[in-house]
Every structure is written in structure tokens, then in C-alpha cells.
């Protein structure tokens, strides 16, 4: 629709349209009434405010919806946090209970382990005692059965006795060489060894009788050689003698030295060393079960038994003199180490 430009309504419409469309038409072109222009300005401002207010309202509604959504999400998160906190507390309590159970089980396991080790040791001790008792019964007065764990069993003692002849005997002979004839010097050494062996045998038998009598009759300290003591008592006494050899050595050496004035005043280191070693070996032989035996040879002129003795420096069939005794497992028993004889 078109209106003449001189029409006031046309001017109002153009003005409103210009304002609404951001027209830059000058207001002086319109010939409208100023009051009408005021009304029109009010209408335009109201329209603008309504547009801005509507836009703000829509924005606010949208923000409120978003805020409500965020609040719902927050509530859900808060509930999840509470659930997780509750689960965490339950896990912490479960962990605490588990740690307590583990410690209880560890303590119980330690007790059971200690109990097991104790029972194991007690069992081993009982088996050891049983084995020792059975071994003692088998070995008692039975030299054919040897205790392989004993470093001083008869075979070992025979080896050490042979070493005594190779070492200490040779050293002593070299020390005495030149003080007399060969037979005389060797005779002195053999006589010394025989005295030591006899003394050790006598002392060992005496000690055995005293200990056995003290065990069986503690109120009666007088010896009664006619009493036959039980085998289990004798085996314990013999075992006790073997366990206390180091205590007996010094006293045995002292008795042997005091018995002979020649030995008491002797300053020869070789002879003292020989006596010391002889005393130890002879004492160990004397406390065996049964006691070992040294054969100091047949009489002069007798036929040499080459199963028992070997020859010294000569060849021959008849005995001239003894150099070193033969070792037997027991008297009238099997030979353990051959002796040495000088033939005629």
C-alpha cells in the first residue's frame, strides 16, 4: 500500500519502519505531530523492551532447565559419593579384619612351627637315645661291632699306636742312641711302654669298679669284686669313661711319672712326649669294651709267628728281642696291628 508523502500517517509509518529496520532517515522529514512521535517512541521502546525481555526470559528458562539438570546430576553424584564412601568404609573394615586374621594365622603358624620343631627335635633325641641304647646293647662285650662315629674305636687306636712307633718311638730312640747297646735301648723303651700299659689297665679297671659300685650301691663305697653288675650299668660306666678321657689323662700321666723315679726326674722332651702319648693311647685301649690287649712277644729263642709280628732289621725264624708289641682287639682275640721283633 502506498500513501502520499505529504500524508501524516505516511510519515508515522515511515518513521516506525525506519526505526524498526534501523533506517537512517532523518526525523525532520516527518511532519507528524510531536505528541504522536512521543507515542510512537514509547511504542518502539516498549517493543524493543518486550523483545529483549522475551529473549532474556527464554535464556533464563533455558538456564534454569540446565541448572535443574546440573542439580540432578549433582544429586546423583552426591548419592554415588555416599555409596562409594560407604563401600570404602566397608572395605577398610574388611581390610582391618583381614589384617587381624592374617596376624592371628601368622601367630598360630609360628606356634605350630615351633611346636613342630620341638616335637621333631624330641623325636630325633628319642631316636638317638634308642639307637644309642640298641647300639650299646649290641656293642657291649662284643668287639666285632664297632661304633663308626667313635674316633677312638679299636681300629683307629691301632693306627695311632702304629704312628706312635713311627714317630715318637723313633725320636726317643735317636735321643737315647749312644747310651748303650741297641737291644738295651730298645728294651728300656719297651719296658717303659709296658709299665704305662699295665698302669692304665689297672687304673681303668679300678675306675670302672668304683663307678659301677657307686651307681648300684651309693651307700656302700667298699668294693665287692664278687658282685656281677647288670650289663646296662656297665655299658653306661664304660661310655662315661670314654666321655671323660681328657680329664683322666693328666692324672694318669702324673701317676705313671711318680711311679718311676727315673721318669719323675727326667728332663728329656722326647721321653716326656713319648710317655704322654703312650699314656693317652694305653688309657683309651684300657677303657674299650672289652679292653684291648698288647702282646709283648714270646720268649727269646721262640719261633716267630709272622702273622703277629714282622721283622725289624734282620731275617730269621727265632726271637732275639721285642721291638714293638702287637695290638689285639682283646686278650686272646683277633689281631689288629702287627708288632715288631728282632730275630736272632
mmCIF file of C-alpha atoms in Angstrom:
data_model
loop_
_atom_site.group_PDB
_atom_site.id
_atom_site.type_symbol
_atom_site.label_atom_id
_atom_site.label_comp_id
_atom_site.label_asym_id
_atom_site.label_seq_id
_atom_site.Cartn_x
_atom_site.Cartn_y
_atom_site.Cartn_z
ATOM 1 C CA UNK A 1 0.000 0.000 0.000
ATOM 2 C CA UNK A 2 1.304 3.401 -0.894
ATOM 3 C CA UNK A 3 0.499 6.744 0.716
ATOM 4 C CA UNK A 4 1.400 10.264 -0.409
ATOM 5 C CA UNK A 5 4.498 11.590 1.253
ATOM 6 C CA UNK A 6 2.608 14.588 2.470
ATOM 7 C CA UNK A 7 0.265 12.413 4.497
ATOM 8 C CA UNK A 8 0.965 12.426 8.233
ATOM 9 C CA UNK A 9 0.174 8.730 8.501
ATOM 10 C CA UNK A 10 2.745 8.042 5.863
ATOM 11 C CA UNK A 11 5.314 9.841 7.900
ATOM 12 C CA UNK A 12 4.434 7.857 11.009
ATOM 13 C CA UNK A 13 4.640 4.607 9.172
ATOM 14 C CA UNK A 14 7.929 5.537 7.607
ATOM 15 C CA UNK A 15 9.320 6.593 10.939
ATOM 16 C CA UNK A 16 8.271 3.438 12.690
ATOM 17 C CA UNK A 17 9.517 1.324 9.832
ATOM 18 C CA UNK A 18 12.773 3.213 9.794
ATOM 19 C CA UNK A 19 13.272 2.704 13.462
ATOM 20 C CA UNK A 20 12.374 -0.931 13.296
ATOM 21 C CA UNK A 21 14.550 -1.508 10.290
ATOM 22 C CA UNK A 22 17.293 0.734 11.646
ATOM 23 C CA UNK A 23 16.552 3.201 8.840
ATOM 24 C CA UNK A 24 18.699 6.304 8.851
ATOM 25 C CA UNK A 25 16.022 8.534 7.543
ATOM 26 C CA UNK A 26 16.186 11.961 9.310
ATOM 27 C CA UNK A 27 13.353 12.686 11.694
ATOM 28 C CA UNK A 28 12.971 16.159 10.259
ATOM 29 C CA UNK A 29 11.460 14.623 7.140
ATOM 30 C CA UNK A 30 8.358 13.554 9.111
ATOM 31 C CA UNK A 31 5.714 16.087 9.549
ATOM 32 C CA UNK A 32 3.945 14.257 12.332
ATOM 33 C CA UNK A 33 2.644 15.763 15.451
ATOM 34 C CA UNK A 34 5.200 15.761 18.251
ATOM 35 C CA UNK A 35 2.784 14.066 20.591
ATOM 36 C CA UNK A 36 2.303 11.352 18.074
ATOM 37 C CA UNK A 37 6.027 10.991 17.819
ATOM 38 C CA UNK A 38 6.200 10.606 21.579
ATOM 39 C CA UNK A 39 3.599 7.880 21.429
ATOM 40 C CA UNK A 40 5.420 6.226 18.612
ATOM 41 C CA UNK A 41 8.717 6.374 20.540
ATOM 42 C CA UNK A 42 7.004 4.801 23.519
ATOM 43 C CA UNK A 43 5.621 2.076 21.302
ATOM 44 C CA UNK A 44 9.038 1.455 19.763
ATOM 45 C CA UNK A 45 10.828 1.362 23.146
ATOM 46 C CA UNK A 46 8.144 -0.878 24.569
ATOM 47 C CA UNK A 47 8.542 -3.186 21.580
ATOM 48 C CA UNK A 48 12.262 -3.246 21.996
ATOM 49 C CA UNK A 49 11.991 -3.940 25.722
ATOM 50 C CA UNK A 50 9.466 -6.644 25.077
ATOM 51 C CA UNK A 51 11.832 -8.246 22.559
ATOM 52 C CA UNK A 52 14.770 -8.027 24.899
ATOM 53 C CA UNK A 53 12.680 -9.220 27.838
ATOM 54 C CA UNK A 54 11.355 -12.162 25.851
ATOM 55 C CA UNK A 55 14.813 -13.101 24.752
ATOM 56 C CA UNK A 56 16.103 -12.827 28.333
ATOM 57 C CA UNK A 57 13.159 -14.858 29.572
ATOM 58 C CA UNK A 58 13.873 -17.620 27.090
ATOM 59 C CA UNK A 59 17.515 -17.572 28.089
ATOM 60 C CA UNK A 60 16.586 -17.727 31.747
ATOM 61 C CA UNK A 61 14.234 -20.631 31.140
ATOM 62 C CA UNK A 62 16.939 -22.449 29.269
ATOM 63 C CA UNK A 63 19.463 -21.737 32.027
ATOM 64 C CA UNK A 64 17.003 -22.853 34.660
ATOM 65 C CA UNK A 65 16.488 -26.122 32.823
ATOM 66 C CA UNK A 66 20.233 -26.568 32.527
ATOM 67 C CA UNK A 67 20.616 -25.695 36.203
ATOM 68 C CA UNK A 68 17.953 -28.222 37.141
ATOM 69 C CA UNK A 69 19.782 -30.839 35.086
ATOM 70 C CA UNK A 70 23.041 -29.932 36.801
ATOM 71 C CA UNK A 71 21.339 -30.129 40.175
ATOM 72 C CA UNK A 72 20.013 -33.581 39.297
ATOM 73 C CA UNK A 73 23.469 -34.643 38.169
ATOM 74 C CA UNK A 74 24.917 -33.219 41.379
ATOM 75 C CA UNK A 75 22.364 -35.134 43.455
ATOM 76 C CA UNK A 76 23.225 -38.316 41.614
ATOM 77 C CA UNK A 77 26.917 -37.672 42.120
ATOM 78 C CA UNK A 78 26.354 -36.986 45.810
ATOM 79 C CA UNK A 79 24.477 -40.271 46.136
ATOM 80 C CA UNK A 80 27.275 -42.073 44.286
ATOM 81 C CA UNK A 81 29.841 -40.420 46.573
ATOM 82 C CA UNK A 82 27.900 -41.561 49.621
ATOM 83 C CA UNK A 83 27.662 -45.075 48.173
ATOM 84 C CA UNK A 84 31.393 -45.116 47.398
ATOM 85 C CA UNK A 85 32.212 -43.755 50.853
ATOM 86 C CA UNK A 86 30.065 -46.491 52.395
ATOM 87 C CA UNK A 87 31.798 -49.102 50.219
ATOM 88 C CA UNK A 88 35.178 -47.633 51.152
ATOM 89 C CA UNK A 89 34.363 -47.841 54.857
ATOM 90 C CA UNK A 90 33.265 -51.432 54.352
ATOM 91 C CA UNK A 91 36.498 -52.203 52.501
ATOM 92 C CA UNK A 92 38.566 -50.539 55.219
ATOM 93 C CA UNK A 93 36.775 -52.578 57.882
ATOM 94 C CA UNK A 94 37.230 -55.735 55.800
ATOM 95 C CA UNK A 95 40.904 -54.904 55.393
ATOM 96 C CA UNK A 96 41.256 -54.365 59.139
ATOM 97 C CA UNK A 97 39.552 -57.671 59.867
ATOM 98 C CA UNK A 98 41.668 -59.413 57.221
ATOM 99 C CA UNK A 99 44.886 -57.999 58.711
ATOM 100 C CA UNK A 100 43.762 -59.145 62.150
ATOM 101 C CA UNK A 101 43.007 -62.617 60.801
ATOM 102 C CA UNK A 102 46.342 -62.747 58.990
ATOM 103 C CA UNK A 103 48.204 -61.798 62.161
ATOM 104 C CA UNK A 104 46.261 -64.405 64.106
ATOM 105 C CA UNK A 105 47.078 -67.015 61.473
ATOM 106 C CA UNK A 106 50.736 -65.963 61.427
ATOM 107 C CA UNK A 107 50.912 -66.241 65.202
ATOM 108 C CA UNK A 108 49.216 -69.625 65.062
ATOM 109 C CA UNK A 109 51.539 -70.709 62.263
ATOM 110 C CA UNK A 110 54.539 -69.642 64.348
ATOM 111 C CA UNK A 111 53.228 -71.616 67.307
ATOM 112 C CA UNK A 112 52.653 -74.669 65.128
ATOM 113 C CA UNK A 113 56.118 -74.331 63.554
ATOM 114 C CA UNK A 114 57.763 -74.055 66.957
ATOM 115 C CA UNK A 115 55.720 -76.979 68.202
ATOM 116 C CA UNK A 116 56.673 -78.984 65.121
ATOM 117 C CA UNK A 117 60.368 -78.186 65.524
ATOM 118 C CA UNK A 118 60.207 -79.058 69.215
ATOM 119 C CA UNK A 119 58.445 -82.353 68.531
ATOM 120 C CA UNK A 120 60.876 -83.056 65.704
ATOM 121 C CA UNK A 121 63.876 -82.469 67.970
ATOM 122 C CA UNK A 122 62.336 -84.549 70.733
ATOM 123 C CA UNK A 123 61.688 -87.331 68.261
ATOM 124 C CA UNK A 124 65.260 -87.129 66.998
ATOM 125 C CA UNK A 125 66.544 -87.195 70.568
ATOM 126 C CA UNK A 126 64.352 -90.184 71.366
ATOM 127 C CA UNK A 127 65.523 -91.984 68.229
ATOM 128 C CA UNK A 128 69.118 -91.104 69.073
ATOM 129 C CA UNK A 129 68.717 -92.423 72.620
ATOM 130 C CA UNK A 130 67.002 -95.533 71.302
ATOM 131 C CA UNK A 131 69.769 -96.027 68.747
ATOM 132 C CA UNK A 132 72.415 -95.479 71.403
ATOM 133 C CA UNK A 133 70.758 -97.971 73.752
ATOM 134 C CA UNK A 134 70.387 -100.524 70.975
ATOM 135 C CA UNK A 135 73.948 -99.875 69.845
ATOM 136 C CA UNK A 136 75.263 -100.171 73.384
ATOM 137 C CA UNK A 137 73.477 -103.483 73.847
ATOM 138 C CA UNK A 138 74.876 -104.762 70.565
ATOM 139 C CA UNK A 139 78.384 -103.500 71.232
ATOM 140 C CA UNK A 140 78.556 -104.432 74.891
ATOM 141 C CA UNK A 141 81.191 -107.094 75.301
ATOM 142 C CA UNK A 142 81.032 -107.598 71.517
ATOM 143 C CA UNK A 143 84.158 -106.148 69.861
ATOM 144 C CA UNK A 144 83.038 -107.366 66.446
ATOM 145 C CA UNK A 145 80.589 -104.432 66.287
ATOM 146 C CA UNK A 146 82.287 -101.036 66.237
ATOM 147 C CA UNK A 147 80.844 -97.555 66.576
ATOM 148 C CA UNK A 148 81.955 -95.911 63.314
ATOM 149 C CA UNK A 149 81.293 -92.443 64.732
ATOM 150 C CA UNK A 150 83.861 -93.037 67.502
ATOM 151 C CA UNK A 151 87.246 -91.550 66.599
ATOM 152 C CA UNK A 152 88.829 -93.713 69.310
ATOM 153 C CA UNK A 153 87.432 -97.064 68.240
ATOM 154 C CA UNK A 154 89.907 -100.001 68.252
ATOM 155 C CA UNK A 155 90.943 -99.794 64.602
ATOM 156 C CA UNK A 156 91.689 -96.084 64.932
ATOM 157 C CA UNK A 157 93.627 -96.636 68.148
ATOM 158 C CA UNK A 158 95.714 -99.329 66.430
ATOM 159 C CA UNK A 159 96.539 -96.864 63.638
ATOM 160 C CA UNK A 160 97.551 -94.212 66.167
ATOM 161 C CA UNK A 161 99.636 -96.790 68.027
ATOM 162 C CA UNK A 162 101.471 -97.573 64.790
ATOM 163 C CA UNK A 163 102.090 -93.852 64.278
ATOM 164 C CA UNK A 164 103.496 -93.723 67.818
ATOM 165 C CA UNK A 165 106.080 -96.307 66.791
ATOM 166 C CA UNK A 166 106.941 -94.441 63.583
ATOM 167 C CA UNK A 167 107.279 -91.009 65.210
ATOM 168 C CA UNK A 168 107.704 -90.757 68.998
ATOM 169 C CA UNK A 169 109.470 -94.124 69.330
ATOM 170 C CA UNK A 170 111.972 -93.183 66.617
ATOM 171 C CA UNK A 171 112.569 -89.770 68.179
ATOM 172 C CA UNK A 172 113.148 -91.289 71.624
ATOM 173 C CA UNK A 173 115.461 -93.974 70.214
ATOM 174 C CA UNK A 174 117.575 -91.336 68.473
ATOM 175 C CA UNK A 175 117.784 -89.392 71.743
ATOM 176 C CA UNK A 176 118.974 -92.492 73.651
ATOM 177 C CA UNK A 177 121.257 -93.707 70.877
ATOM 178 C CA UNK A 178 124.816 -93.969 72.095
ATOM 179 C CA UNK A 179 123.860 -94.530 75.725
ATOM 180 C CA UNK A 180 124.052 -98.312 75.341
ATOM 181 C CA UNK A 181 123.586 -101.254 73.038
ATOM 182 C CA UNK A 182 120.689 -101.332 70.596
ATOM 183 C CA UNK A 183 118.937 -104.176 72.415
ATOM 184 C CA UNK A 184 119.379 -102.410 75.743
ATOM 185 C CA UNK A 185 117.982 -99.088 74.482
ATOM 186 C CA UNK A 186 115.002 -100.757 72.801
ATOM 187 C CA UNK A 187 114.460 -102.847 75.933
ATOM 188 C CA UNK A 188 114.223 -99.671 78.026
ATOM 189 C CA UNK A 189 111.591 -98.199 75.695
ATOM 190 C CA UNK A 190 109.585 -101.430 75.636
ATOM 191 C CA UNK A 191 109.780 -101.689 79.442
ATOM 192 C CA UNK A 192 108.561 -98.106 79.728
ATOM 193 C CA UNK A 193 105.646 -98.806 77.391
ATOM 194 C CA UNK A 194 104.759 -101.978 79.287
ATOM 195 C CA UNK A 195 104.679 -100.105 82.596
ATOM 196 C CA UNK A 196 102.394 -97.476 81.112
ATOM 197 C CA UNK A 197 100.031 -100.061 79.635
ATOM 198 C CA UNK A 198 99.870 -102.078 82.881
ATOM 199 C CA UNK A 199 99.206 -98.958 84.948
ATOM 200 C CA UNK A 200 96.469 -97.729 82.600
ATOM 201 C CA UNK A 201 94.782 -101.139 82.552
ATOM 202 C CA UNK A 202 94.820 -101.326 86.349
ATOM 203 C CA UNK A 203 93.530 -97.749 86.805
ATOM 204 C CA UNK A 204 90.792 -98.167 84.187
ATOM 205 C CA UNK A 205 89.558 -101.372 85.802
ATOM 206 C CA UNK A 206 89.637 -99.752 89.243
ATOM 207 C CA UNK A 207 87.711 -96.706 87.990
ATOM 208 C CA UNK A 208 85.133 -98.934 86.334
ATOM 209 C CA UNK A 209 84.564 -100.904 89.532
ATOM 210 C CA UNK A 210 84.265 -97.756 91.673
ATOM 211 C CA UNK A 211 81.757 -96.113 89.323
ATOM 212 C CA UNK A 212 79.658 -99.255 88.961
ATOM 213 C CA UNK A 213 79.607 -99.821 92.716
ATOM 214 C CA UNK A 214 78.670 -96.165 93.355
ATOM 215 C CA UNK A 215 75.738 -96.455 90.948
ATOM 216 C CA UNK A 216 74.430 -99.739 92.276
ATOM 217 C CA UNK A 217 75.248 -99.187 95.952
ATOM 218 C CA UNK A 218 75.644 -95.467 96.709
ATOM 219 C CA UNK A 219 75.548 -96.086 100.452
ATOM 220 C CA UNK A 220 78.316 -98.674 100.309
ATOM 221 C CA UNK A 221 81.586 -97.348 98.907
ATOM 222 C CA UNK A 222 83.551 -100.520 99.609
ATOM 223 C CA UNK A 223 84.308 -102.545 96.519
ATOM 224 C CA UNK A 224 82.967 -106.027 96.154
ATOM 225 C CA UNK A 225 84.657 -107.673 93.196
ATOM 226 C CA UNK A 226 82.463 -110.762 93.512
ATOM 227 C CA UNK A 227 79.296 -108.886 92.559
ATOM 228 C CA UNK A 228 78.173 -109.201 88.941
ATOM 229 C CA UNK A 229 76.719 -105.897 87.809
ATOM 230 C CA UNK A 230 73.980 -105.589 85.140
ATOM 231 C CA UNK A 231 75.150 -105.093 81.588
ATOM 232 C CA UNK A 232 73.225 -101.833 81.130
ATOM 233 C CA UNK A 233 75.032 -100.342 84.135
ATOM 234 C CA UNK A 234 78.427 -101.478 82.865
ATOM 235 C CA UNK A 235 77.726 -100.060 79.400
ATOM 236 C CA UNK A 236 76.855 -96.681 80.921
ATOM 237 C CA UNK A 237 80.014 -96.687 83.020
ATOM 238 C CA UNK A 238 82.178 -97.555 80.013
ATOM 239 C CA UNK A 239 80.518 -94.784 77.996
ATOM 240 C CA UNK A 240 81.172 -92.389 80.871
ATOM 241 C CA UNK A 241 84.837 -93.392 80.916
ATOM 242 C CA UNK A 242 85.114 -92.636 77.196
ATOM 243 C CA UNK A 243 83.487 -89.239 77.611
ATOM 244 C CA UNK A 244 85.854 -88.213 80.420
ATOM 245 C CA UNK A 245 89.161 -89.307 78.896
ATOM 246 C CA UNK A 246 90.578 -85.774 78.738
ATOM 247 C CA UNK A 247 90.005 -85.406 82.486
ATOM 248 C CA UNK A 248 91.758 -88.690 83.223
ATOM 249 C CA UNK A 249 94.838 -88.158 81.014
ATOM 250 C CA UNK A 250 96.658 -85.716 83.276
ATOM 251 C CA UNK A 251 96.131 -87.796 86.403
ATOM 252 C CA UNK A 252 97.230 -90.986 84.630
ATOM 253 C CA UNK A 253 100.427 -89.305 83.399
ATOM 254 C CA UNK A 254 101.086 -87.980 86.883
ATOM 255 C CA UNK A 255 100.679 -91.436 88.453
ATOM 256 C CA UNK A 256 102.949 -93.035 85.847
ATOM 257 C CA UNK A 257 105.634 -90.371 86.325
ATOM 258 C CA UNK A 258 105.544 -90.646 90.127
ATOM 259 C CA UNK A 259 105.727 -94.425 89.940
ATOM 260 C CA UNK A 260 109.217 -94.337 88.424
ATOM 261 C CA UNK A 261 111.881 -92.032 89.945
ATOM 262 C CA UNK A 262 113.706 -92.202 86.626
ATOM 263 C CA UNK A 263 110.705 -90.762 84.829
ATOM 264 C CA UNK A 264 109.959 -88.247 87.591
ATOM 265 C CA UNK A 265 113.355 -86.560 87.304
ATOM 266 C CA UNK A 266 113.673 -86.965 83.548
ATOM 267 C CA UNK A 267 114.201 -83.761 81.589
ATOM 268 C CA UNK A 268 114.180 -85.364 78.127
ATOM 269 C CA UNK A 269 111.479 -83.791 75.978
ATOM 270 C CA UNK A 270 111.436 -86.822 73.682
ATOM 271 C CA UNK A 271 110.854 -89.187 76.581
ATOM 272 C CA UNK A 272 108.202 -86.958 78.154
ATOM 273 C CA UNK A 273 106.430 -86.685 74.821
ATOM 274 C CA UNK A 274 106.607 -90.458 74.365
ATOM 275 C CA UNK A 275 105.203 -91.106 77.861
ATOM 276 C CA UNK A 276 102.431 -88.585 77.309
ATOM 277 C CA UNK A 277 101.391 -90.155 74.020
ATOM 278 C CA UNK A 278 101.696 -93.687 75.410
ATOM 279 C CA UNK A 279 99.531 -92.785 78.398
ATOM 280 C CA UNK A 280 96.758 -91.423 76.196
ATOM 281 C CA UNK A 281 96.673 -94.389 73.832
ATOM 282 C CA UNK A 282 97.045 -97.037 76.544
ATOM 283 C CA UNK A 283 94.249 -95.428 78.584
ATOM 284 C CA UNK A 284 91.944 -95.389 75.549
ATOM 285 C CA UNK A 285 92.767 -99.046 74.898
ATOM 286 C CA UNK A 286 92.098 -99.960 78.525
ATOM 287 C CA UNK A 287 88.599 -98.412 78.599
ATOM 288 C CA UNK A 288 87.374 -100.162 75.461
ATOM 289 C CA UNK A 289 84.671 -102.762 75.824
ATOM 290 C CA UNK A 290 86.256 -105.227 76.202
ATOM 291 C CA UNK A 291 89.735 -103.748 76.848
ATOM 292 C CA UNK A 292 92.304 -104.043 74.057
ATOM 293 C CA UNK A 293 95.428 -106.096 74.618
ATOM 294 C CA UNK A 294 99.133 -105.548 73.867
ATOM 295 C CA UNK A 295 101.215 -108.654 73.238
ATOM 296 C CA UNK A 296 104.815 -108.025 74.302
ATOM 297 C CA UNK A 297 106.063 -111.038 72.422
ATOM 298 C CA UNK A 298 107.198 -114.606 73.043
ATOM 299 C CA UNK A 299 110.280 -115.590 74.970
ATOM 300 C CA UNK A 300 113.720 -115.319 73.473
ATOM 301 C CA UNK A 301 114.500 -118.171 71.132
ATOM 302 C CA UNK A 302 110.859 -118.917 70.348
ATOM 303 C CA UNK A 303 109.701 -119.321 66.780
ATOM 304 C CA UNK A 304 108.411 -116.066 65.325
ATOM 305 C CA UNK A 305 104.734 -116.022 64.366
ATOM 306 C CA UNK A 306 104.820 -113.850 61.280
ATOM 307 C CA UNK A 307 101.057 -113.464 61.391
ATOM 308 C CA UNK A 308 101.515 -111.495 64.598
ATOM 309 C CA UNK A 309 104.965 -109.904 64.280
ATOM 310 C CA UNK A 310 107.068 -108.536 61.466
ATOM 311 C CA UNK A 311 110.866 -108.467 61.403
ATOM 312 C CA UNK A 312 112.961 -105.474 62.433
ATOM 313 C CA UNK A 313 116.343 -105.281 60.645
ATOM 314 C CA UNK A 314 117.300 -108.922 60.202
ATOM 315 C CA UNK A 315 115.917 -112.120 58.727
ATOM 316 C CA UNK A 316 115.405 -115.159 60.875
ATOM 317 C CA UNK A 317 112.969 -117.559 62.420
ATOM 318 C CA UNK A 318 113.655 -117.282 66.157
ATOM 319 C CA UNK A 319 113.096 -114.368 68.529
ATOM 320 C CA UNK A 320 116.038 -112.326 69.740
ATOM 321 C CA UNK A 321 114.231 -109.373 71.397
ATOM 322 C CA UNK A 322 110.976 -107.429 71.129
ATOM 323 C CA UNK A 323 110.989 -104.027 69.425
ATOM 324 C CA UNK A 324 107.279 -103.129 69.459
ATOM 325 C CA UNK A 325 104.226 -105.030 70.818
ATOM 326 C CA UNK A 326 101.364 -106.374 68.717
ATOM 327 C CA UNK A 327 97.869 -104.937 69.205
ATOM 328 C CA UNK A 328 94.886 -107.245 69.708
ATOM 329 C CA UNK A 329 91.220 -106.369 69.800
ATOM 330 C CA UNK A 330 91.021 -108.139 73.157
ATOM 331 C CA UNK A 331 93.033 -110.730 75.014
ATOM 332 C CA UNK A 332 93.074 -113.981 73.007
ATOM 333 C CA UNK A 333 91.121 -112.133 70.319
ATOM 334 C CA UNK A 334 91.836 -111.139 66.713
ATOM 335 C CA UNK A 335 94.935 -109.129 65.877
ATOM 336 C CA UNK A 336 94.520 -105.502 64.873
ATOM 337 C CA UNK A 337 98.131 -104.351 64.338
ATOM 338 C CA UNK A 338 101.294 -106.432 63.988
ATOM 339 C CA UNK A 339 104.226 -105.955 66.343
ATOM 340 C CA UNK A 340 107.957 -105.859 65.550
ATOM 341 C CA UNK A 341 110.575 -108.462 66.563
ATOM 342 C CA UNK A 342 114.307 -108.690 66.007
ATOM 343 C CA UNK A 343 115.244 -112.261 65.013
ATOM 344 C CA UNK A 344 118.445 -113.974 66.069
#
